[in-house]
CSV table of C-alpha atoms in Angstrom, one decimal:
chain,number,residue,atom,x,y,z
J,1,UNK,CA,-154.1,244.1,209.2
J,2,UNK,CA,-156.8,243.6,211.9
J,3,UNK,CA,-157.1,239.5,212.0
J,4,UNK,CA,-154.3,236.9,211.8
J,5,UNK,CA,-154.9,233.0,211.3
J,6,UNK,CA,-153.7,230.0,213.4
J,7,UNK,CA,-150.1,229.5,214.0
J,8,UNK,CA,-147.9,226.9,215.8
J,9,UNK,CA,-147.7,227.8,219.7
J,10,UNK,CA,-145.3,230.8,221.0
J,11,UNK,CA,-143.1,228.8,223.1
J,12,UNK,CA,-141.1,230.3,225.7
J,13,UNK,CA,-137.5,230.1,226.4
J,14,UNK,CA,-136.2,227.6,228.6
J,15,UNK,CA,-134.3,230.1,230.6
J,16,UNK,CA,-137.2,232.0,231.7
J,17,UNK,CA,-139.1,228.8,232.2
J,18,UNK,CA,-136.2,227.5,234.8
J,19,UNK,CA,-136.6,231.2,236.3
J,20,UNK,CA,-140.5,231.5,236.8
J,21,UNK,CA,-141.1,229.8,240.4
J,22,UNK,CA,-143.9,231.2,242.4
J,23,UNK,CA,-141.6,233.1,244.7
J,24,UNK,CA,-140.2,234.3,241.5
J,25,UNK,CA,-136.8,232.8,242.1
J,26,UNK,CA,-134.6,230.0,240.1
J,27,UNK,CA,-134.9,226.8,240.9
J,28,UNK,CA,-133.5,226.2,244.4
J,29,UNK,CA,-132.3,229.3,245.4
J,30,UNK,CA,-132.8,231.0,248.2
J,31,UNK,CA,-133.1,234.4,249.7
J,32,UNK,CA,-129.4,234.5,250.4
J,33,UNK,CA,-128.4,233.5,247.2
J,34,UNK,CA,-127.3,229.3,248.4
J,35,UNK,CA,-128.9,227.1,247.0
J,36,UNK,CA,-131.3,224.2,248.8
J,37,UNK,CA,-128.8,221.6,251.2
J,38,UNK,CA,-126.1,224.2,251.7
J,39,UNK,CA,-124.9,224.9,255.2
J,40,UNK,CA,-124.9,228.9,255.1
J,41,UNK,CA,-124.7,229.4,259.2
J,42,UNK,CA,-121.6,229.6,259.2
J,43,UNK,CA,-120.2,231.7,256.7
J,44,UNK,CA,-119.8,235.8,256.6
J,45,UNK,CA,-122.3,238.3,255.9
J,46,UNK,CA,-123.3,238.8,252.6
J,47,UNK,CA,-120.6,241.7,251.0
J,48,UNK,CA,-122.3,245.3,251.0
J,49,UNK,CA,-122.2,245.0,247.2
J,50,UNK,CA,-124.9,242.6,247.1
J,51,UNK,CA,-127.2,242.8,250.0
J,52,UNK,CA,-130.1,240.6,250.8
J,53,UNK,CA,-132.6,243.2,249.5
J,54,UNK,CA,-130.8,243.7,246.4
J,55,UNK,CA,-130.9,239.4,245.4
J,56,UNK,CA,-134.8,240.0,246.3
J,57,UNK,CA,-134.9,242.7,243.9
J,58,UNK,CA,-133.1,240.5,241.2
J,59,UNK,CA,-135.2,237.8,242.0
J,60,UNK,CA,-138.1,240.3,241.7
J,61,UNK,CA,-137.0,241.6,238.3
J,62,UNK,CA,-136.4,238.3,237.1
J,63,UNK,CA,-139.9,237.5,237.5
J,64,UNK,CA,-141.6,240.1,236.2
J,65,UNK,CA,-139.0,239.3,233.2
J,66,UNK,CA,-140.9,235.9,232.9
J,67,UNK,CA,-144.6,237.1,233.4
J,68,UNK,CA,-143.4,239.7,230.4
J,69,UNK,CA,-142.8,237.0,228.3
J,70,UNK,CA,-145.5,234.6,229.2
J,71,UNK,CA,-147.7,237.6,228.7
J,72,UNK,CA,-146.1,238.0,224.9
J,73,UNK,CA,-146.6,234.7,224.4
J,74,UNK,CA,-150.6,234.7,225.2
J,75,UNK,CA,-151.4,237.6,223.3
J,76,UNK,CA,-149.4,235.8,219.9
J,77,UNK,CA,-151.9,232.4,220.7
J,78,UNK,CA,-155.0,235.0,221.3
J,79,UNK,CA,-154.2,236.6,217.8
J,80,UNK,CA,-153.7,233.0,216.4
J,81,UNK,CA,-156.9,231.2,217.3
J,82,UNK,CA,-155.7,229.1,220.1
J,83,UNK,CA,-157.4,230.7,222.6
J,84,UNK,CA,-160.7,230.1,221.1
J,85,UNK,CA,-163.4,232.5,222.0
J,86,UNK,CA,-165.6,231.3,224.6
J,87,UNK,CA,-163.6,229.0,226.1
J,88,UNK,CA,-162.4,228.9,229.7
J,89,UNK,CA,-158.5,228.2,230.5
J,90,UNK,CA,-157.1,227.8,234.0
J,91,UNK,CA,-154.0,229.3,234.6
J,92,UNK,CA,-152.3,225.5,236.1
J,93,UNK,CA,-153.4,224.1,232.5
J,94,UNK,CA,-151.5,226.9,231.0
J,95,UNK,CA,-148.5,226.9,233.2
J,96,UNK,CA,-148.1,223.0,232.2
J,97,UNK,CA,-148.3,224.3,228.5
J,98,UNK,CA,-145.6,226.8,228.9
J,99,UNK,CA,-143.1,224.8,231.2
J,100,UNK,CA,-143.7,227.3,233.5
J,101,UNK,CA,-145.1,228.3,237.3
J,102,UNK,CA,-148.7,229.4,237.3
J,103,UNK,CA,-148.0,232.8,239.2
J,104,UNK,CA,-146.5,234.0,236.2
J,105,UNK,CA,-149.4,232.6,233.8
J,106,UNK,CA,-152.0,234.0,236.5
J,107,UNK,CA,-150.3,237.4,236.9
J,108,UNK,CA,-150.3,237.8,233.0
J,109,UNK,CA,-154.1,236.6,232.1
J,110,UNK,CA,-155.0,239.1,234.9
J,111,UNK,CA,-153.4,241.6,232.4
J,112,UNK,CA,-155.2,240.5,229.7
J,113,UNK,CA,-158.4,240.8,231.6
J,114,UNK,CA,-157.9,244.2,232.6
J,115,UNK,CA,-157.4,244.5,228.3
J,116,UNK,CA,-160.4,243.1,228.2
J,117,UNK,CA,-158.9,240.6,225.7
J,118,UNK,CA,-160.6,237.6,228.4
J,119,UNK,CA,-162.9,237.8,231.7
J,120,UNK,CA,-162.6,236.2,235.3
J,121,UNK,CA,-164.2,233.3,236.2
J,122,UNK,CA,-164.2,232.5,239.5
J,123,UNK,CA,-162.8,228.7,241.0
J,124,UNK,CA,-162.1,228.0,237.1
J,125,UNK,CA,-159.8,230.4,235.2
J,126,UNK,CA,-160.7,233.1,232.5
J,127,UNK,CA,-162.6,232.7,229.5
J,128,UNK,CA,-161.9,234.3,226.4
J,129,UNK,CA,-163.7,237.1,225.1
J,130,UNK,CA,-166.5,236.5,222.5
J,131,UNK,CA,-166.1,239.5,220.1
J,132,UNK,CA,-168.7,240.1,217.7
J,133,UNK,CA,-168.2,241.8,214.0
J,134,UNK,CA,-169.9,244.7,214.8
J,135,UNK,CA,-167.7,245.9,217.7
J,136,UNK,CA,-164.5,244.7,215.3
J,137,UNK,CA,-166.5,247.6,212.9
J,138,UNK,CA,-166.5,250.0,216.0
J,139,UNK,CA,-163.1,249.7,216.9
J,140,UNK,CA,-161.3,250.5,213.1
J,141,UNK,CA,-164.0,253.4,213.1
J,142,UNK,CA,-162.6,254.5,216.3
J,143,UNK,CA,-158.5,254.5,215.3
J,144,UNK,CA,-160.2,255.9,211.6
J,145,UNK,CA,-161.2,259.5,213.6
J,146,UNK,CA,-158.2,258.9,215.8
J,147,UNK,CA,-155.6,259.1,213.3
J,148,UNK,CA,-156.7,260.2,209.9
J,149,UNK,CA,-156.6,263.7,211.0
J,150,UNK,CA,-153.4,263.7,213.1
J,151,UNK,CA,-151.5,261.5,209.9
J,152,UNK,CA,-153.2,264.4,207.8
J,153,UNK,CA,-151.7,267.0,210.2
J,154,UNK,CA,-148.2,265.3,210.6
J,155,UNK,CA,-147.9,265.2,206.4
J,156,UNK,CA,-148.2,268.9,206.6
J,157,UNK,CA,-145.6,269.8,209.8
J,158,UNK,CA,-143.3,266.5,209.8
J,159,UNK,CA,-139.7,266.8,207.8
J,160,UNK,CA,-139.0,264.1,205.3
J,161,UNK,CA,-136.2,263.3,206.8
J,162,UNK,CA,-137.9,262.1,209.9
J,163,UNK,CA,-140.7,260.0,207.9
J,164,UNK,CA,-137.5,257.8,206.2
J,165,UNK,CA,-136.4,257.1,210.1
J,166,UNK,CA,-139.5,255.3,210.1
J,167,UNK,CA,-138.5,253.3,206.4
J,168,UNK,CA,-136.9,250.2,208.2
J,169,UNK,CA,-140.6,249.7,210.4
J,170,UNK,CA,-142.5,249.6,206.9
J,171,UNK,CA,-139.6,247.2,205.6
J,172,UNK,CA,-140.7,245.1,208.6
J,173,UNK,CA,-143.7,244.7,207.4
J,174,UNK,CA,-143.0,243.8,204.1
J,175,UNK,CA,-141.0,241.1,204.7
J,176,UNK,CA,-143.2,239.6,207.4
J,177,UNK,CA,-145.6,239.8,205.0
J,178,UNK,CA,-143.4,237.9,202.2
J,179,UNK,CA,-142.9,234.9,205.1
J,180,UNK,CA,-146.7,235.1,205.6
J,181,UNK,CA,-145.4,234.7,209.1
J,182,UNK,CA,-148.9,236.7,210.6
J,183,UNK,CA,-146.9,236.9,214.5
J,184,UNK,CA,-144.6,238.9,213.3
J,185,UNK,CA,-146.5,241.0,210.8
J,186,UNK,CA,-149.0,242.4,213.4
J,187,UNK,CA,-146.4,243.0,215.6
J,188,UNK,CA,-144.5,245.0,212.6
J,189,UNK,CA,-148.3,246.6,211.9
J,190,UNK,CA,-148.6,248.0,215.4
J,191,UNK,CA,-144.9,249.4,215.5
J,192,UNK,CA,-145.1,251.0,212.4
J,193,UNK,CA,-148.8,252.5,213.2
J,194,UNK,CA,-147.6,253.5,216.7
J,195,UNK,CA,-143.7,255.3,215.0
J,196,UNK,CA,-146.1,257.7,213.0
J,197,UNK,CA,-148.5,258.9,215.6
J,198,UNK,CA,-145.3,259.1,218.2
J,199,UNK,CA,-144.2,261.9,216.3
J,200,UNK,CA,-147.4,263.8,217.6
J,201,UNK,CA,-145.4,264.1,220.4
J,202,UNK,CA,-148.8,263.0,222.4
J,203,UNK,CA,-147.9,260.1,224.5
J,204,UNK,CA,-151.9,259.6,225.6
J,205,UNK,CA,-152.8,259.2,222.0
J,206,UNK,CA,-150.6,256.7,221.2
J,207,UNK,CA,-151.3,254.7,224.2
J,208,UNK,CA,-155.1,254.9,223.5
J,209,UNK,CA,-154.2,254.0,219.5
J,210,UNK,CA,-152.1,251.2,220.4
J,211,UNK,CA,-154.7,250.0,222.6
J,212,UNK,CA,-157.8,250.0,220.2
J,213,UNK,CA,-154.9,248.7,217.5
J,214,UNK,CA,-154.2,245.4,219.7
J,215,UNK,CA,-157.9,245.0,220.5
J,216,UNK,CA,-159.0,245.1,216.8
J,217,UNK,CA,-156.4,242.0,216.7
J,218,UNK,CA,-158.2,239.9,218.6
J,219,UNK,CA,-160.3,237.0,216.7
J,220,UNK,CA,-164.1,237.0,216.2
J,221,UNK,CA,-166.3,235.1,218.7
J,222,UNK,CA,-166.6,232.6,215.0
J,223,UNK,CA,-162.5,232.3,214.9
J,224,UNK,CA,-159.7,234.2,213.7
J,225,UNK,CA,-160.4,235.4,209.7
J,226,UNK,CA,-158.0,233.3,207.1
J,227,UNK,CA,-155.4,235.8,206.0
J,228,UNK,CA,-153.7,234.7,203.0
J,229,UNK,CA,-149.8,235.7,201.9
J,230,UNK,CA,-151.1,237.8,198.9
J,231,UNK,CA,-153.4,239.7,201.6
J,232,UNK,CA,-150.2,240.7,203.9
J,233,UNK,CA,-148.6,241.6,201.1
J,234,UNK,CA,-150.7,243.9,199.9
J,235,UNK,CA,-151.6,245.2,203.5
J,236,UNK,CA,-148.0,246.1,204.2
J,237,UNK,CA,-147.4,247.3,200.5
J,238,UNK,CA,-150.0,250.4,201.5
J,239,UNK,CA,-147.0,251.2,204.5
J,240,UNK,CA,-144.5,252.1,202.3
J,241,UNK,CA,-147.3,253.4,199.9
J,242,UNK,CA,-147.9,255.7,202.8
J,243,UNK,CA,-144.2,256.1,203.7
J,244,UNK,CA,-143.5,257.7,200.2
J,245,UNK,CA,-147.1,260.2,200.6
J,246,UNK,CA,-145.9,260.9,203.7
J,247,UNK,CA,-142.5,262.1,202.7
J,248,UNK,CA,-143.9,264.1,199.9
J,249,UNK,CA,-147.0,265.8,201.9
J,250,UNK,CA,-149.3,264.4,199.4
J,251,UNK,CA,-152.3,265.2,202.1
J,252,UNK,CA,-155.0,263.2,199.1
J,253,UNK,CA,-153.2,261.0,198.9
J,254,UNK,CA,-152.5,260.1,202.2
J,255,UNK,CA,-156.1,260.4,203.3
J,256,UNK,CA,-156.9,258.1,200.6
J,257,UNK,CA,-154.5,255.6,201.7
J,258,UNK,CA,-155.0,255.6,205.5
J,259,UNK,CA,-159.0,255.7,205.0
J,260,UNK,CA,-158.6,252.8,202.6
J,261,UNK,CA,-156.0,250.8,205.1
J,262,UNK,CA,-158.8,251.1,207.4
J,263,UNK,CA,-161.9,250.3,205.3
J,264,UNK,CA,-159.7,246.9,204.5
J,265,UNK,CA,-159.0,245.9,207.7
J,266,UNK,CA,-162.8,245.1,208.4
């Protein structure tokens, strides 16, 4: 499932929203772990166990910790519609949406323009890409040659009993797919696409599959394509379709189920 329609905004916790300041430290704090209006000169050194550089380091962690999510959350309103195609967003404007600094915001569209998901525009924010039909066509043509013939080679080499490992990721999708809850069914999509070429054992291809897989998500320059319940449902009923070829190296009918995956998703 390639296109997902609107859904209510990702919000993102409260906890990391307290945490993302533009130094990347919680409210208040500072570099010695006090907090602002506290006399620190004169008490001890800091313990060994927790040096100065070790709090930066949490207070590092914890940033990138809130970028991750804020990142998380942009790609689920991407999918969804509301970032419409064409439009420019600042990263301040987003911030205020997110209850959150704009480093993080700014550090995670910078992300998404290096996906090529939105482009930069100077002294105004990033605009989101404008992606026509035709490339939509390229990229499921793309992860068709990509991994018809390695799903076609793993049916032949893989044992069964590593294919039902993989049972409780097609489950995912099923169920997602019975809350029409789209979020969580792409998500579930991309996991269980990425399991079955992992077992490749080539960590390149998977990163380039999971790539194209996320871009193909994106909506069309027109808005994200209505999905309807019935349409997941079916969609996700072709993993465990493929689970169960899979399992008993039915190469046709595998072929026929992963070609016809991908001729639906367009």
């Amino acid at each position: 499932m390639e296109q997902a329609r609107p859904r209510a905004a990702v919000r993102v916790p409260a906890q990391a929203a307290r945490a993302a300041q533009p130094d990347g430290s919680t409210r208040g704090a500072q570099p010695d772990g006090s907090t602002r209006g506290e006399h620190t000169h004169s008490e001890p050194p800091a313990p060994a166990a927790l040096p100065a550089q070790r709090a930066a380091e949490r207070g590092q962690v914890q940033r990138h910790s809130v970028r991750g999510q804020i990142l998380e959350a942009l790609r689920a309103a991407l999918v969804g519609g509301e970032l419409a195609p064409g439009e420019v967003y600042s990263a301040p404007a987003l911030a205020s949406r997110f209850g959150v600094s704009a480093t993080p915001v700014r550090e995670a569209m910078q992300q998404l323009a290096h996906e090529g998901a939105v482009e930069v525009v100077p002294n105004r924010g990033f605009r989101v890409a404008e992606r026509s039909a035709r490339e939509l066509a390229e990229l499921i043509e793309i992860r068709s040659l990509l991994e018809v013939p390695v799903m076609l080679r793993l049916a032949r080499t893989v044992p069964a009993g590593q294919w039902a490992a993989l049972r409780p990721l097609a489950e995912a999708t099923v169920t997602a797919a019975a809350r029409g809850d789209i979020t969580a069914y792409v998500d579930a999509d991309r996991a269980f696409h990425g399991a079955i070429l992992s077992l490749s054992g080539n960590r390149q291809l998977v990163m380039v599959a999971d790539d194209l897989h996320r871009r193909s998500q994106w909506p069309l320059a027109t808005g994200p394509v209505h999905v309807g319940r019935a349409d997941l449902i079916a969609d996700a009923a072709e993993h465990t379709a493929l689970l169960d070829a899979l399992v008993a190296q039915d190469l046709t009918v595998v072929s026929s189920l992963v070609r016809e995956h991908f001729n639906g998703a367009q």
